[in-house]
Each structure stands twice: as C-alpha cells, then as structure tokens.
PDB file of C-alpha atoms in Angstrom:
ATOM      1  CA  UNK A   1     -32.012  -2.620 -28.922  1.00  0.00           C
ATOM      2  CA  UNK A   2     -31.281  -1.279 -25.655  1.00  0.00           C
ATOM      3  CA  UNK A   3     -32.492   2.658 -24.811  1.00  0.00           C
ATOM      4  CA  UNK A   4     -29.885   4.633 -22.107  1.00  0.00           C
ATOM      5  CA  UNK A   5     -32.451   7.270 -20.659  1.00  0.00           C
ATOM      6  CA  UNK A   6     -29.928   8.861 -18.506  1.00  0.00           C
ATOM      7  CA  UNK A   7     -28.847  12.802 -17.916  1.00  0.00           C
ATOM      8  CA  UNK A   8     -25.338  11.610 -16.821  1.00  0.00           C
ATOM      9  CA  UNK A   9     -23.517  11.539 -19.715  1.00  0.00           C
ATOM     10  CA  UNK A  10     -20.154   9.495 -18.123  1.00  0.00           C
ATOM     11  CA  UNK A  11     -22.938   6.720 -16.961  1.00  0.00           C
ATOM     12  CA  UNK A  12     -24.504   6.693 -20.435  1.00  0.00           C
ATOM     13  CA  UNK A  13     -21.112   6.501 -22.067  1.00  0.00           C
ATOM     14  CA  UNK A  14     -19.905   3.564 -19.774  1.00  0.00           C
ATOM     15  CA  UNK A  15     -23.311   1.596 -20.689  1.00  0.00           C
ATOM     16  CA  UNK A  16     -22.962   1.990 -24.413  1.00  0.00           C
ATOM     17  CA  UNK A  17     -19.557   0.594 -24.105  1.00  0.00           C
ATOM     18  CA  UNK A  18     -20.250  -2.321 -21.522  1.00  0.00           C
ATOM     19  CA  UNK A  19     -23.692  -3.128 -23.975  1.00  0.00           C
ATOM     20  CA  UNK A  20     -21.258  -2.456 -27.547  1.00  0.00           C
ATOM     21  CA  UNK A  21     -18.993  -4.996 -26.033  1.00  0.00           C
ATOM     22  CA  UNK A  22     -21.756  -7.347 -25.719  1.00  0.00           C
ATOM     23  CA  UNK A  23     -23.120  -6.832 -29.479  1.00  0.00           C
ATOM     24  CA  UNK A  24     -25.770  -5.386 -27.825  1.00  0.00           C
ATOM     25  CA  UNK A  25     -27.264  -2.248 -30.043  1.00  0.00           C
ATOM     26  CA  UNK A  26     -27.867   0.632 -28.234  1.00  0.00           C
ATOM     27  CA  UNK A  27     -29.617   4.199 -28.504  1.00  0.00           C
ATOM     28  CA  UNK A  28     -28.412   7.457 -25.499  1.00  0.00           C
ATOM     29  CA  UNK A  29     -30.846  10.143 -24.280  1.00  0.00           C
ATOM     30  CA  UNK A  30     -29.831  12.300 -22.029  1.00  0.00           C
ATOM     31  CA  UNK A  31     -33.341  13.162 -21.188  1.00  0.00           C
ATOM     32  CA  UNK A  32     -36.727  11.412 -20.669  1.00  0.00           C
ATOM     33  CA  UNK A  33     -38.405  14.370 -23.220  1.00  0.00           C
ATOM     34  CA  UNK A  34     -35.859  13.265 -26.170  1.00  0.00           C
ATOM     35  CA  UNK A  35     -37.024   9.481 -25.615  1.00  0.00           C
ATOM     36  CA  UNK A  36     -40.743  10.405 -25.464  1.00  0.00           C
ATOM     37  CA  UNK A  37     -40.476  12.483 -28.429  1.00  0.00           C
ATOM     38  CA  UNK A  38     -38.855   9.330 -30.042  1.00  0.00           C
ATOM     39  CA  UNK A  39     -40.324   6.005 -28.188  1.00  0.00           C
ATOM     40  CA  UNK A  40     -43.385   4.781 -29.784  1.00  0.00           C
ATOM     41  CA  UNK A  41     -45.692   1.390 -28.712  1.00  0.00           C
ATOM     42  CA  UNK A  42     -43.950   0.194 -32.498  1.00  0.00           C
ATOM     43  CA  UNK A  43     -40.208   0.515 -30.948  1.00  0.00           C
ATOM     44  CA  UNK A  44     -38.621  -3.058 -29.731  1.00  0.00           C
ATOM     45  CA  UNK A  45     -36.521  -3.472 -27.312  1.00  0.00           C
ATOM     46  CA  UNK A  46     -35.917  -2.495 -23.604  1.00  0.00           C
ATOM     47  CA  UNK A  47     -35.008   0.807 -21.419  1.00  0.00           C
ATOM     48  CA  UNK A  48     -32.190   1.599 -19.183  1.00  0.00           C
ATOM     49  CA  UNK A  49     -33.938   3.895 -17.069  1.00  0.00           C
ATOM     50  CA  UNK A  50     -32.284   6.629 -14.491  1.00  0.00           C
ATOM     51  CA  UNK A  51     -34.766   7.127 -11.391  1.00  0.00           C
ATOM     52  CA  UNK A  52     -33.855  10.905 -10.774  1.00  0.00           C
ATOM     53  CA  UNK A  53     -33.134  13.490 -13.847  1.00  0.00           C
ATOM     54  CA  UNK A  54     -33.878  16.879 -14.231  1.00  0.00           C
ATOM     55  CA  UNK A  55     -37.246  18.055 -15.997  1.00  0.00           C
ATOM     56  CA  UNK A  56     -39.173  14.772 -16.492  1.00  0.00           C
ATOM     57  CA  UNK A  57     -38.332  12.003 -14.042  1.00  0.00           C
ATOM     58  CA  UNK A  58     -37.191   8.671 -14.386  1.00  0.00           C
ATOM     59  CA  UNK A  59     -40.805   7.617 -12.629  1.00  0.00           C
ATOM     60  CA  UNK A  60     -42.948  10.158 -14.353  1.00  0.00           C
ATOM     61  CA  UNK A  61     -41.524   8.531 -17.927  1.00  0.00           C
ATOM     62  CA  UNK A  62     -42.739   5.529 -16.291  1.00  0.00           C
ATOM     63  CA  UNK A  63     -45.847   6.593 -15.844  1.00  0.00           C
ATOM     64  CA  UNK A  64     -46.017   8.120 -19.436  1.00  0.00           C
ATOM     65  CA  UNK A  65     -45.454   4.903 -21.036  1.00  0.00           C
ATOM     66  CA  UNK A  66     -47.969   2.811 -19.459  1.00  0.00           C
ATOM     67  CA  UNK A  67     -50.789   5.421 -19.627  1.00  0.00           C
ATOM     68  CA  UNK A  68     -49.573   5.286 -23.845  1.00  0.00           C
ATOM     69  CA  UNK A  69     -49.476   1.482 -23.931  1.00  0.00           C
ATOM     70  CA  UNK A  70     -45.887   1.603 -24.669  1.00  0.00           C
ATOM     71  CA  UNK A  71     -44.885  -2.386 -23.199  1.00  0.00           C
ATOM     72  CA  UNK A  72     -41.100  -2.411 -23.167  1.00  0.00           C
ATOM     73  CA  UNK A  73     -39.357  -4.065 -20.282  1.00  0.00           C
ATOM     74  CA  UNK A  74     -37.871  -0.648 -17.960  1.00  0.00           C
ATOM     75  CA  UNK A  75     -35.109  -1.176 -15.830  1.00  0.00           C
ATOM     76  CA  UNK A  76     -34.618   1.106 -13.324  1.00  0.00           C
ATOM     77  CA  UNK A  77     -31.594   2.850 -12.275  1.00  0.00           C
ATOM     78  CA  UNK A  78     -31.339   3.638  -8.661  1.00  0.00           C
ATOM     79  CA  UNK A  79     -28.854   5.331  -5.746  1.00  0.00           C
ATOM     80  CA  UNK A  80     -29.575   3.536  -2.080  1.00  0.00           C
ATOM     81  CA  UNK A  81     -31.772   6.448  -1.079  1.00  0.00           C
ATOM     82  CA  UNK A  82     -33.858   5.544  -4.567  1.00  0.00           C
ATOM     83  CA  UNK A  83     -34.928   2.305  -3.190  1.00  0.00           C
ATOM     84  CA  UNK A  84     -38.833   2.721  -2.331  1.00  0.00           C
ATOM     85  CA  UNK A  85     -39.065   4.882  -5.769  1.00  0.00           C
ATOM     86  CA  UNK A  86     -37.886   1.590  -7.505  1.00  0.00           C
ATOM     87  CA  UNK A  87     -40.214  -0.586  -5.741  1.00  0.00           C
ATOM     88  CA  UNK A  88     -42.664   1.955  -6.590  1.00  0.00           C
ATOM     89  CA  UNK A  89     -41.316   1.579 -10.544  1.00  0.00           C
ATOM     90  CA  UNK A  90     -42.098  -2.144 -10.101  1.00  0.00           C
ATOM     91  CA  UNK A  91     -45.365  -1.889  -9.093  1.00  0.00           C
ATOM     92  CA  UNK A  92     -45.863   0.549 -11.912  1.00  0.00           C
ATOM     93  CA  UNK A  93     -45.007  -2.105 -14.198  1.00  0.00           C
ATOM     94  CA  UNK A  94     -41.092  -1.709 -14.114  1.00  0.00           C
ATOM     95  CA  UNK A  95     -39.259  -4.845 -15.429  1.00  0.00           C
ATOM     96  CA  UNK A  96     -36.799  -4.740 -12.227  1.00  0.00           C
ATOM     97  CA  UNK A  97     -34.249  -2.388 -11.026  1.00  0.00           C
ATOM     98  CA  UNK A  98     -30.839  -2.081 -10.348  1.00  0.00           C
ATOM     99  CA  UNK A  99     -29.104  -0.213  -7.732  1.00  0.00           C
ATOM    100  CA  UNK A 100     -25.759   1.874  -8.075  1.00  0.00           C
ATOM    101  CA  UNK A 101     -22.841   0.930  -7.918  1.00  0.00           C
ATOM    102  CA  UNK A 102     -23.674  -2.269 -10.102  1.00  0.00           C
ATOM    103  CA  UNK A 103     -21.317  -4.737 -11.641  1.00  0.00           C
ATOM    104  CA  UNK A 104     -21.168  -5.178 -15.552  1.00  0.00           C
ATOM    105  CA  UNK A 105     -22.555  -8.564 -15.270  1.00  0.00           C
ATOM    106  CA  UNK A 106     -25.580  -7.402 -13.100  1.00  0.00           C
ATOM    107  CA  UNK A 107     -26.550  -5.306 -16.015  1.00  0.00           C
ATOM    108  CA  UNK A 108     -25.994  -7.255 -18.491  1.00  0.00           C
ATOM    109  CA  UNK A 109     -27.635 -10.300 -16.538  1.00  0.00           C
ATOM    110  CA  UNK A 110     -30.678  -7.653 -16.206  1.00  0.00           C
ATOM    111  CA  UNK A 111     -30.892  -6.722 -20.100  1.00  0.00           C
ATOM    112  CA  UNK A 112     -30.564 -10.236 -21.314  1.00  0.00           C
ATOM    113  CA  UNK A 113     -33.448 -11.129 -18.828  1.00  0.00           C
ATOM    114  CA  UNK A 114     -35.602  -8.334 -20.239  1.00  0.00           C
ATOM    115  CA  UNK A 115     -34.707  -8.635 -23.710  1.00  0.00           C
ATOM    116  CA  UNK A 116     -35.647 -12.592 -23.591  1.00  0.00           C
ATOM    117  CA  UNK A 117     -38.707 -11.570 -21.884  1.00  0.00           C
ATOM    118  CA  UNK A 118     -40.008  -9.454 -25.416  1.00  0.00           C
ATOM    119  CA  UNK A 119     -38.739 -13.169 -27.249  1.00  0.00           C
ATOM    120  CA  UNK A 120     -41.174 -14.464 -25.186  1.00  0.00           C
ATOM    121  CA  UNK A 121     -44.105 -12.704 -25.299  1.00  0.00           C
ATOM    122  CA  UNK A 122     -43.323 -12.334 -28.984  1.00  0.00           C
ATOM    123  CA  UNK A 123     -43.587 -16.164 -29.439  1.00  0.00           C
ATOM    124  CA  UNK A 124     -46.552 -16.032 -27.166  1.00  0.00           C
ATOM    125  CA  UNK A 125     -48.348 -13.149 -29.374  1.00  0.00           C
ATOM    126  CA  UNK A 126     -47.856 -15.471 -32.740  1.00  0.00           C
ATOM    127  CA  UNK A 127     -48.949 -18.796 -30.635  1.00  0.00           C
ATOM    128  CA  UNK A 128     -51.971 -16.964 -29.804  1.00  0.00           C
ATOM    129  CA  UNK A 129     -52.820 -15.445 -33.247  1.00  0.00           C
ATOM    130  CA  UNK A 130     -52.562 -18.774 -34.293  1.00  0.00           C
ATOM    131  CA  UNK A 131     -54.969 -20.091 -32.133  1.00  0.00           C
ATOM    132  CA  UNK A 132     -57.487 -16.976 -32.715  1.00  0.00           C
ATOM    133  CA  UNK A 133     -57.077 -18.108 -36.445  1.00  0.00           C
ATOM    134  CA  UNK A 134     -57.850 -20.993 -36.005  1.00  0.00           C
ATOM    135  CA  UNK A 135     -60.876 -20.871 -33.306  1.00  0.00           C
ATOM    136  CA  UNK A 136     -62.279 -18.259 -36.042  1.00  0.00           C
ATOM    137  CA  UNK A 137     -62.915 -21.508 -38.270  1.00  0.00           C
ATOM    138  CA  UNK A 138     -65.193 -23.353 -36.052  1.00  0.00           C
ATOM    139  CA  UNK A 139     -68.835 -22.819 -36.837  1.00  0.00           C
ATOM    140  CA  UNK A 140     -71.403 -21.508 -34.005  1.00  0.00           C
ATOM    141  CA  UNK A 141     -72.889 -25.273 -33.406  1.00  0.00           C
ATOM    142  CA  UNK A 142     -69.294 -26.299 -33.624  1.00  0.00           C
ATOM    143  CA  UNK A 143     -68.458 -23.147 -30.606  1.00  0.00           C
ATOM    144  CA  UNK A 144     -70.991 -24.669 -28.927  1.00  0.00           C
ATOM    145  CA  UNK A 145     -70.099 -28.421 -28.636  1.00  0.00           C
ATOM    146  CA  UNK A 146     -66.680 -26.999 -27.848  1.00  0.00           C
ATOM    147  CA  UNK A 147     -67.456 -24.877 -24.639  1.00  0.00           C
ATOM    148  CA  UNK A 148     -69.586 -28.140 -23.754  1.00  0.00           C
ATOM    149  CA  UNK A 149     -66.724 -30.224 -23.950  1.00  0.00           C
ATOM    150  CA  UNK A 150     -64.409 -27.928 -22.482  1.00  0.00           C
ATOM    151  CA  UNK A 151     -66.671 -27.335 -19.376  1.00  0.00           C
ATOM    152  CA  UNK A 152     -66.100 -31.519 -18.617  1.00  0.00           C
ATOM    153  CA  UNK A 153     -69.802 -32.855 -20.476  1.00  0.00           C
ATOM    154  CA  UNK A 154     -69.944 -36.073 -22.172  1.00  0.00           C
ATOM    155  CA  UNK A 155     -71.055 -36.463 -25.490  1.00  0.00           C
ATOM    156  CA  UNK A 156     -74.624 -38.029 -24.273  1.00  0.00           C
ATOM    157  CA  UNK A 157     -75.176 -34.683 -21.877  1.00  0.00           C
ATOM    158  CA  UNK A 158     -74.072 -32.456 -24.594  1.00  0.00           C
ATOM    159  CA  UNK A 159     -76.520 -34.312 -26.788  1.00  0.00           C
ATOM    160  CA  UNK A 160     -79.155 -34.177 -24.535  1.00  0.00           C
ATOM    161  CA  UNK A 161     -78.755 -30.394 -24.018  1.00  0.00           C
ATOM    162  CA  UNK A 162     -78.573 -29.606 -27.545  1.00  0.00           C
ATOM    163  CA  UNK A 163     -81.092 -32.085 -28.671  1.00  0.00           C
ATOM    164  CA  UNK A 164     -78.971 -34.127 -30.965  1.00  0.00           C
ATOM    165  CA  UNK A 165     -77.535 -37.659 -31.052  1.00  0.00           C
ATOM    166  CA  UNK A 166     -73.972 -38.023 -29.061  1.00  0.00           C
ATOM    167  CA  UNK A 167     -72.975 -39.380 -33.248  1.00  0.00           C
ATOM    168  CA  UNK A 168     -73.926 -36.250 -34.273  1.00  0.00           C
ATOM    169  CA  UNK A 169     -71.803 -34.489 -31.074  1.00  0.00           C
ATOM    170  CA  UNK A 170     -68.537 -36.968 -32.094  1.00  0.00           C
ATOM    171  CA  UNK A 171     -68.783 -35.831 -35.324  1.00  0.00           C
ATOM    172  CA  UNK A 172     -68.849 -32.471 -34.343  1.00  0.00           C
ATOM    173  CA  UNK A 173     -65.873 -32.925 -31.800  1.00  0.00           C
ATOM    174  CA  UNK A 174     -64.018 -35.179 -34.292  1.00  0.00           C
ATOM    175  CA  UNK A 175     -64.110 -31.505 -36.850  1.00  0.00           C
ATOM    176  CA  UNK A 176     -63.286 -29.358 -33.827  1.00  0.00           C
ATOM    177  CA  UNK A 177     -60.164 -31.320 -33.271  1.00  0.00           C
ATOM    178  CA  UNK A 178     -58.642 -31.403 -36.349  1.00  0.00           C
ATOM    179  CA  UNK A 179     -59.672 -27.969 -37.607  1.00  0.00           C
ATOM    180  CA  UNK A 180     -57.553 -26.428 -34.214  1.00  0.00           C
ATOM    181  CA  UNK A 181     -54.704 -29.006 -34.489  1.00  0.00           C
ATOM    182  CA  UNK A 182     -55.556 -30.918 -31.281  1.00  0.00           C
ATOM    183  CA  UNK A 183     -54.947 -34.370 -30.151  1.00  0.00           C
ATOM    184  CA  UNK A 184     -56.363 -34.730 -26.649  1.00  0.00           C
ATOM    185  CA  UNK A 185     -59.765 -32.905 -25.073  1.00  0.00           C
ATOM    186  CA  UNK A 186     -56.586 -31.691 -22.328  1.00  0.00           C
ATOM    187  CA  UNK A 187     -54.746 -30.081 -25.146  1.00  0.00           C
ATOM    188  CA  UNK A 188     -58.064 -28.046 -26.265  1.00  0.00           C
ATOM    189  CA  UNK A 189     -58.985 -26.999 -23.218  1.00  0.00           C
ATOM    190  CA  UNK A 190     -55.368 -25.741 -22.741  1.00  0.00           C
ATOM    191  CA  UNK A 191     -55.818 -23.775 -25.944  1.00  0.00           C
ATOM    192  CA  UNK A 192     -59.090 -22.251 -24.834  1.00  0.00           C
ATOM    193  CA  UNK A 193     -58.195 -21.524 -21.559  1.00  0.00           C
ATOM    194  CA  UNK A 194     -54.656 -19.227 -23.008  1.00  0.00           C
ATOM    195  CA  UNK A 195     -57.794 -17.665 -24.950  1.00  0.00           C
ATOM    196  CA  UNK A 196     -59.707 -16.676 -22.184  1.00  0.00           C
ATOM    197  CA  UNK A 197     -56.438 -15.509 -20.427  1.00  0.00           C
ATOM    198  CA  UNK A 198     -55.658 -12.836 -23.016  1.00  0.00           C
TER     199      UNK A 198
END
C-alpha cells in the first residue's frame, strides 16, 4: 500500500493513476491531520510525502511519526528551493526524496525501493524471532559455554574457567549446535552477533 499525503489534489490524482497502473494499491490525503488521524505503527506500507502543505507540514508529520514509532519508509516530495528541508527529512529518518518535476519511473523506481525495503526487514524480523526462539532453549551453563565459544576460547580454556572437563564443554557445544540449527562455530557467532545488533 502506498499513502499520497499531499494538499494538491491534481498531484495526488496523477500518483494514484501512475501507482493504479502499476497494481500498486493506494490510499489520498489531502492533509497530514487526515493521515495521522488514520496511520498507526500496525499500517504497512510506505508514504508519498509533500514537503510543504498547509496546517501540519510535510516535515512536522515526519517528526510525528518517529516520535510515535510509526517505521514506514517516507518519501519526500520536494520543489528545488525544498532541497535542504529534504536532506533534513533524511536525516530525520526519511527513506529518500524526490524532487519536482520527476519522471514516472523515478517514482515508481523510489516506491518499489521502499516497499522492498519493509520485505526486507519483514524477513529480517521473522529470521530474528527465530533465532530469539531458539537461543531461549539453551540452558544458563549452556549460555555460558556459548558466549565462551563465541568470544574465540577453546574447549580446554573454557574448561578450565568453568572448572569442568573440555568432554563435558563438547558435549555442551555439541547441544548448543544442534538446538540453534548451526553447523560451523562461524555460523553461531553470526547468529549471536545479529542478536546483539537488534
């Protein structure tokens, strides 16, 4: 779904059609208070944003969704004289912008970009569950080993700091491995480094 948050209703007319051509769903609001009345952080998809409207602006909506945790993709809609606002948008959190006059396919390059981008961190958001799920099944001595391992110690040094045998510490590892669906020490520490990250 693409939003149109635009108070000029021949641009937002021209967008729906270019986007409707494209199979590309669609939902016009001539103002930024009818899309903050309606936007919530459940909506998916992205935003068609126009810099410069009357009552709330196209930066102040900006604003408004971040401070709400609302995460989808804004593109920003800009004259030539707009330019530092959008660069401002960006650094706000804005997904990129696009300055007037634009071609169809520079939108419609821009909206696939941004709507592939929520793909992504969708697939990214399950991959991560999954490995939260998972992690949640190791036991504390079995955390423990793991961090070991992770941080580059051998089975003897982990041993000797936990004051076990290194048979007792392959054991462990040998669980840890197959309860997270690893192969290689490189693919764990992969797995609990995208933890650390989120």
């Amino acid at each position: 779904m693409v939003f149109v948050v635009d108070d000029d209703a021949a641009m937002r007319d021209s967008i729906a059609c270019l986007l409707e051509s494209e199979n590309l769903s669609c939902k016009l609001f001539g103002a930024a208070s009818d899309f903050l009345e309606f936007c919530s952080p459940q909506r998916q998809g992205c935003i068609l944003l126009d810099v410069r409207m009357p009552g709330i602006s196209g930066m102040e909506l900006l604003e408004n969704l971040k401070a709400n945790g609302i995460l989808l993709p804004v593109i920003i809609i800009t004259g030539h004289g707009d330019v530092p606002l959008a660069v401002r948008a960006l650094k706000l959190g804005a997904f990129d912008f696009l300055q007037k006059p634009f071609s169809a396919s520079e939108l419609l390059d821009r909206v696939h970009a941004a709507l592939n981008q929520i793909l992504e961190r969708r697939q990214k958001d399950r991959r991560l569950d999954s490995l939260r799920s998972h992690f949640d099944e190791l036991t504390k001595r079995e955390r423990e080993i793991m961090e070991l391992v992770v941080s580059g110690d051998s089975s003897k040094v982990i041993g000797m700091k936990l004051g076990i045998s290194s048979r007792t510490v392959d054991i462990h590892r040998s669980n840890i491995m197959r309860k997270l669906n690893v192969r290689t020490i490189a693919e764990l520490v992969q797995n609990r480094l995208a933890l650390r990250d989120d």
